[in-house]
Short mmCIF file of N, CA, C and O in Angstrom, two decimals:
data_model
loop_
_atom_site.label_atom_id
_atom_site.label_comp_id
_atom_site.label_asym_id
_atom_site.label_seq_id
_atom_site.Cartn_x
_atom_site.Cartn_y
_atom_site.Cartn_z
N ASN A 17 29.12 38.42 -7.23
CA ASN A 17 29.09 36.96 -7.15
C ASN A 17 27.67 36.53 -6.77
O ASN A 17 26.88 37.17 -6.15
N CYS A 18 27.35 35.36 -7.38
CA CYS A 18 25.93 34.90 -7.14
C CYS A 18 26.11 33.43 -6.66
O CYS A 18 26.85 32.58 -7.07
N TYR A 19 25.38 33.20 -5.57
CA TYR A 19 25.46 31.87 -4.88
C TYR A 19 24.09 31.22 -5.03
O TYR A 19 23.09 31.93 -4.76
N CYS A 20 23.97 29.97 -5.32
CA CYS A 20 22.67 29.20 -5.44
C CYS A 20 22.72 28.28 -4.27
O CYS A 20 23.67 27.63 -3.86
N ALA A 21 21.53 28.09 -3.66
CA ALA A 21 21.36 27.05 -2.62
C ALA A 21 20.19 26.23 -3.01
O ALA A 21 19.18 26.68 -3.63
N VAL A 22 20.34 24.92 -2.90
CA VAL A 22 19.39 23.95 -3.13
C VAL A 22 19.00 23.09 -1.94
O VAL A 22 19.91 22.66 -1.24
N ASN A 23 17.76 23.02 -1.75
CA ASN A 23 17.31 22.10 -0.76
C ASN A 23 16.56 20.98 -1.20
O ASN A 23 15.68 21.16 -2.05
N GLU A 24 17.10 19.78 -0.82
CA GLU A 24 16.35 18.63 -1.45
C GLU A 24 15.21 18.19 -0.48
O GLU A 24 15.44 18.13 0.67
N LEU A 25 14.07 17.90 -1.11
CA LEU A 25 12.95 17.53 -0.26
C LEU A 25 13.09 16.04 0.19
O LEU A 25 13.80 15.18 -0.52
N GLN A 26 12.54 15.72 1.34
CA GLN A 26 12.66 14.39 1.85
C GLN A 26 12.06 13.34 0.91
O GLN A 26 10.93 13.67 0.18
N LYS A 27 12.58 12.20 0.81
CA LYS A 27 11.94 11.23 -0.13
C LYS A 27 10.92 10.36 0.58
O LYS A 27 10.97 10.15 1.89
N VAL A 28 9.90 9.98 -0.13
CA VAL A 28 8.79 9.09 0.46
C VAL A 28 8.91 7.79 -0.18
O VAL A 28 9.09 7.63 -1.26
N GLU A 29 8.55 6.74 0.53
CA GLU A 29 8.50 5.44 -0.03
C GLU A 29 7.03 4.93 0.30
O GLU A 29 6.47 5.26 1.24
N TYR A 30 6.63 3.92 -0.51
CA TYR A 30 5.18 3.44 -0.41
C TYR A 30 5.14 1.95 -0.28
O TYR A 30 6.13 1.28 -0.94
N SER A 31 4.16 1.45 0.31
CA SER A 31 4.04 -0.02 0.41
C SER A 31 2.60 -0.29 0.46
O SER A 31 1.64 0.60 0.68
N TYR A 32 2.15 -1.43 0.52
CA TYR A 32 0.74 -1.82 0.70
C TYR A 32 0.58 -3.25 1.31
O TYR A 32 1.38 -4.12 1.15
N CYS A 33 -0.68 -3.53 1.90
CA CYS A 33 -1.11 -4.83 2.27
C CYS A 33 -2.31 -5.17 1.37
O CYS A 33 -3.09 -4.32 1.01
N GLU A 34 -2.32 -6.43 0.91
CA GLU A 34 -3.30 -6.87 0.00
C GLU A 34 -3.82 -8.23 0.37
O GLU A 34 -3.05 -9.07 0.74
N GLY A 35 -5.12 -8.47 0.26
CA GLY A 35 -5.64 -9.85 0.56
C GLY A 35 -7.01 -9.75 1.05
O GLY A 35 -7.69 -8.70 1.31
N GLY A 36 -7.48 -10.87 1.53
CA GLY A 36 -8.81 -11.04 2.21
C GLY A 36 -8.80 -10.54 3.66
O GLY A 36 -9.73 -9.87 4.02
N ASN A 37 -7.68 -10.78 4.35
CA ASN A 37 -7.70 -10.46 5.79
C ASN A 37 -6.29 -9.75 5.92
O ASN A 37 -5.18 -10.39 5.91
N ILE A 38 -6.29 -8.33 5.92
CA ILE A 38 -4.99 -7.58 5.95
C ILE A 38 -4.77 -7.04 7.40
O ILE A 38 -3.68 -6.41 7.50
N GLN A 39 -5.40 -7.51 8.41
CA GLN A 39 -5.19 -6.90 9.71
C GLN A 39 -3.80 -7.12 10.24
O GLN A 39 -3.15 -6.19 10.72
N ASP A 40 -3.29 -8.40 10.21
CA ASP A 40 -1.88 -8.58 10.61
C ASP A 40 -0.85 -7.75 9.85
O ASP A 40 0.09 -7.28 10.41
N CYS A 41 -0.97 -7.73 8.55
CA CYS A 41 -0.07 -7.06 7.77
C CYS A 41 -0.04 -5.63 8.10
O CYS A 41 0.94 -4.91 8.19
N ALA A 42 -1.28 -5.09 8.23
CA ALA A 42 -1.43 -3.66 8.52
C ALA A 42 -0.86 -3.34 9.92
O ALA A 42 -0.13 -2.20 10.14
N ALA A 43 -1.09 -4.13 10.95
CA ALA A 43 -0.58 -3.97 12.21
C ALA A 43 0.90 -3.88 12.21
O ALA A 43 1.65 -3.06 12.86
N ASN A 44 1.59 -4.83 11.49
CA ASN A 44 3.05 -4.88 11.42
C ASN A 44 3.66 -3.63 10.65
O ASN A 44 4.65 -3.15 11.04
N LYS A 45 2.97 -3.18 9.60
CA LYS A 45 3.37 -1.98 8.93
C LYS A 45 3.32 -0.87 9.88
O LYS A 45 4.32 0.02 9.88
N VAL A 46 2.35 -0.67 10.66
CA VAL A 46 2.31 0.48 11.62
C VAL A 46 3.38 0.35 12.70
O VAL A 46 4.13 1.42 13.02
N LEU A 47 3.71 -0.80 13.16
CA LEU A 47 4.79 -0.97 14.06
C LEU A 47 6.08 -0.68 13.44
O LEU A 47 7.14 -0.32 14.20
N GLU A 48 6.32 -0.86 12.12
CA GLU A 48 7.57 -0.56 11.44
C GLU A 48 7.58 0.94 11.12
O GLU A 48 8.60 1.28 10.46
N GLY A 49 6.67 1.70 11.42
CA GLY A 49 6.71 3.19 11.11
C GLY A 49 5.99 3.63 9.93
O GLY A 49 6.17 4.81 9.54
N TRP A 50 5.18 2.75 9.29
CA TRP A 50 4.51 3.30 8.10
C TRP A 50 3.21 3.93 8.55
O TRP A 50 2.66 3.52 9.60
N TYR A 51 2.63 4.82 7.78
CA TYR A 51 1.41 5.60 7.98
C TYR A 51 0.42 5.12 6.97
O TYR A 51 0.72 5.07 5.74
N PRO A 52 -0.85 4.81 7.44
CA PRO A 52 -1.85 4.50 6.35
C PRO A 52 -2.21 5.70 5.44
O PRO A 52 -2.11 6.87 5.79
N LEU A 53 -2.36 5.41 4.26
CA LEU A 53 -2.54 6.36 3.16
C LEU A 53 -3.94 6.19 2.70
O LEU A 53 -4.31 5.28 1.95
N GLY A 54 -4.90 7.07 3.04
CA GLY A 54 -6.39 6.98 2.63
C GLY A 54 -6.93 5.79 3.38
O GLY A 54 -6.41 5.31 4.36
N GLY A 55 -8.03 5.40 2.83
CA GLY A 55 -8.79 4.34 3.41
C GLY A 55 -8.56 2.90 2.66
O GLY A 55 -7.83 2.91 1.80
N ILE A 56 -9.21 1.92 3.15
CA ILE A 56 -9.04 0.57 2.60
C ILE A 56 -9.85 0.61 1.33
O ILE A 56 -11.06 1.05 1.31
N SER A 57 -9.38 0.03 0.18
CA SER A 57 -10.12 -0.02 -1.00
C SER A 57 -10.48 -1.62 -1.13
O SER A 57 -9.69 -2.44 -0.69
N GLY A 58 -11.58 -1.95 -1.64
CA GLY A 58 -11.83 -3.34 -1.81
C GLY A 58 -12.48 -3.59 -3.21
O GLY A 58 -13.16 -2.58 -3.73
N ASN A 59 -12.29 -4.68 -3.68
CA ASN A 59 -12.97 -5.05 -4.90
C ASN A 59 -13.22 -6.63 -4.98
O ASN A 59 -12.61 -7.30 -4.14
N ASN A 60 -14.16 -7.21 -5.74
CA ASN A 60 -14.39 -8.46 -5.87
C ASN A 60 -13.60 -9.04 -7.00
O ASN A 60 -13.60 -8.54 -8.09
N GLN A 61 -12.96 -10.12 -6.74
CA GLN A 61 -12.24 -10.82 -7.86
C GLN A 61 -13.00 -12.05 -8.24
O GLN A 61 -13.17 -12.88 -7.42
N LEU A 62 -13.42 -12.10 -9.51
CA LEU A 62 -14.25 -13.19 -9.89
C LEU A 62 -13.28 -14.51 -10.00
O LEU A 62 -12.19 -14.36 -10.41
N ASN A 63 -13.81 -15.67 -9.52
CA ASN A 63 -12.92 -16.86 -9.57
C ASN A 63 -13.16 -17.45 -11.01
O ASN A 63 -14.29 -17.53 -11.50
N TYR A 64 -12.11 -17.97 -11.61
CA TYR A 64 -12.13 -18.59 -12.95
C TYR A 64 -11.98 -20.07 -12.79
O TYR A 64 -11.10 -20.55 -12.05
N THR A 65 -12.81 -20.77 -13.54
CA THR A 65 -12.47 -22.25 -13.70
C THR A 65 -12.39 -22.53 -15.19
O THR A 65 -12.54 -21.66 -15.93
N ASN A 66 -12.16 -23.79 -15.42
CA ASN A 66 -11.99 -24.17 -16.80
C ASN A 66 -13.26 -24.10 -17.71
O ASN A 66 -13.17 -23.98 -18.81
N THR A 67 -14.42 -23.77 -17.05
CA THR A 67 -15.61 -23.57 -17.88
C THR A 67 -15.97 -22.09 -17.83
O THR A 67 -16.96 -21.74 -18.37
N GLY A 68 -15.05 -21.26 -17.45
CA GLY A 68 -15.37 -19.83 -17.38
C GLY A 68 -15.44 -19.12 -16.00
O GLY A 68 -15.22 -19.84 -15.02
N TYR A 69 -15.74 -18.02 -15.96
CA TYR A 69 -16.03 -17.23 -14.65
C TYR A 69 -17.15 -17.77 -14.00
O TYR A 69 -18.33 -17.94 -14.66
N ASN A 70 -17.08 -18.01 -12.71
CA ASN A 70 -18.24 -18.45 -11.94
C ASN A 70 -18.80 -17.38 -11.24
O ASN A 70 -18.23 -16.28 -10.97
N THR A 71 -19.98 -17.59 -10.46
CA THR A 71 -20.65 -16.51 -9.74
C THR A 71 -20.00 -16.15 -8.35
O THR A 71 -20.09 -15.19 -7.81
N SER A 72 -19.07 -17.14 -7.92
CA SER A 72 -18.49 -16.91 -6.55
C SER A 72 -17.24 -15.85 -6.86
O SER A 72 -16.78 -15.88 -7.86
N SER A 73 -16.94 -15.02 -5.78
CA SER A 73 -15.95 -14.17 -5.82
C SER A 73 -15.16 -14.11 -4.56
O SER A 73 -15.72 -14.42 -3.53
N THR A 74 -14.03 -13.62 -4.63
CA THR A 74 -13.16 -13.44 -3.54
C THR A 74 -13.01 -11.84 -3.18
O THR A 74 -12.75 -11.09 -4.09
N GLN A 75 -13.33 -11.41 -1.93
CA GLN A 75 -13.15 -9.98 -1.58
C GLN A 75 -11.72 -9.83 -1.40
O GLN A 75 -10.97 -10.29 -0.56
N ILE A 76 -11.11 -8.75 -2.18
CA ILE A 76 -9.76 -8.36 -2.01
C ILE A 76 -9.67 -6.94 -1.47
O ILE A 76 -10.37 -6.05 -2.05
N ARG A 77 -8.92 -6.88 -0.40
CA ARG A 77 -8.72 -5.61 0.28
C ARG A 77 -7.31 -5.09 0.10
O ARG A 77 -6.41 -5.81 0.16
N VAL A 78 -7.15 -3.82 -0.20
CA VAL A 78 -5.78 -3.23 -0.29
C VAL A 78 -5.74 -1.90 0.62
O VAL A 78 -6.56 -1.09 0.54
N GLN A 79 -4.64 -1.96 1.36
CA GLN A 79 -4.37 -0.55 2.16
C GLN A 79 -2.96 -0.23 1.82
O GLN A 79 -2.05 -0.90 1.93
N ALA A 80 -2.97 1.04 1.45
CA ALA A 80 -1.65 1.64 1.03
C ALA A 80 -1.07 2.27 2.22
O ALA A 80 -1.74 2.72 3.19
N PHE A 81 0.25 2.39 2.29
CA PHE A 81 0.97 2.99 3.44
C PHE A 81 2.16 3.71 2.87
O PHE A 81 2.58 3.56 1.72
N TRP A 82 2.62 4.82 3.65
CA TRP A 82 3.78 5.69 3.21
C TRP A 82 4.63 5.90 4.47
O TRP A 82 4.21 5.71 5.66
N ARG A 83 5.88 6.29 4.27
CA ARG A 83 6.78 6.66 5.30
C ARG A 83 7.89 7.43 4.64
O ARG A 83 8.17 7.48 3.54
N TRP A 84 8.64 8.24 5.44
CA TRP A 84 9.78 8.94 5.04
C TRP A 84 10.84 8.00 4.80
O TRP A 84 11.06 6.98 5.56
N ALA A 85 11.48 7.98 3.63
CA ALA A 85 12.57 7.16 3.12
C ALA A 85 13.83 7.47 3.98
O ALA A 85 14.08 8.67 4.36
N GLU A 86 14.58 6.50 4.38
CA GLU A 86 15.87 6.78 5.02
C GLU A 86 17.10 7.07 4.13
O GLU A 86 17.03 6.75 2.94
#
């Protein structure tokens, strides 16, 4: 007789905070049991007007988080 055993790995879920000021969002995520994934990434989002893209931009920050799924 042959018996097979299977172990299922724990599942992971992901979330993120995004915007110009993500401190409150990130603090709430940590309180809810999320772990930061890597560092904060940032990029500039050019603002668009009816005459085209202008020189001003908005800094967008993104912080990814992970936790074990329930």
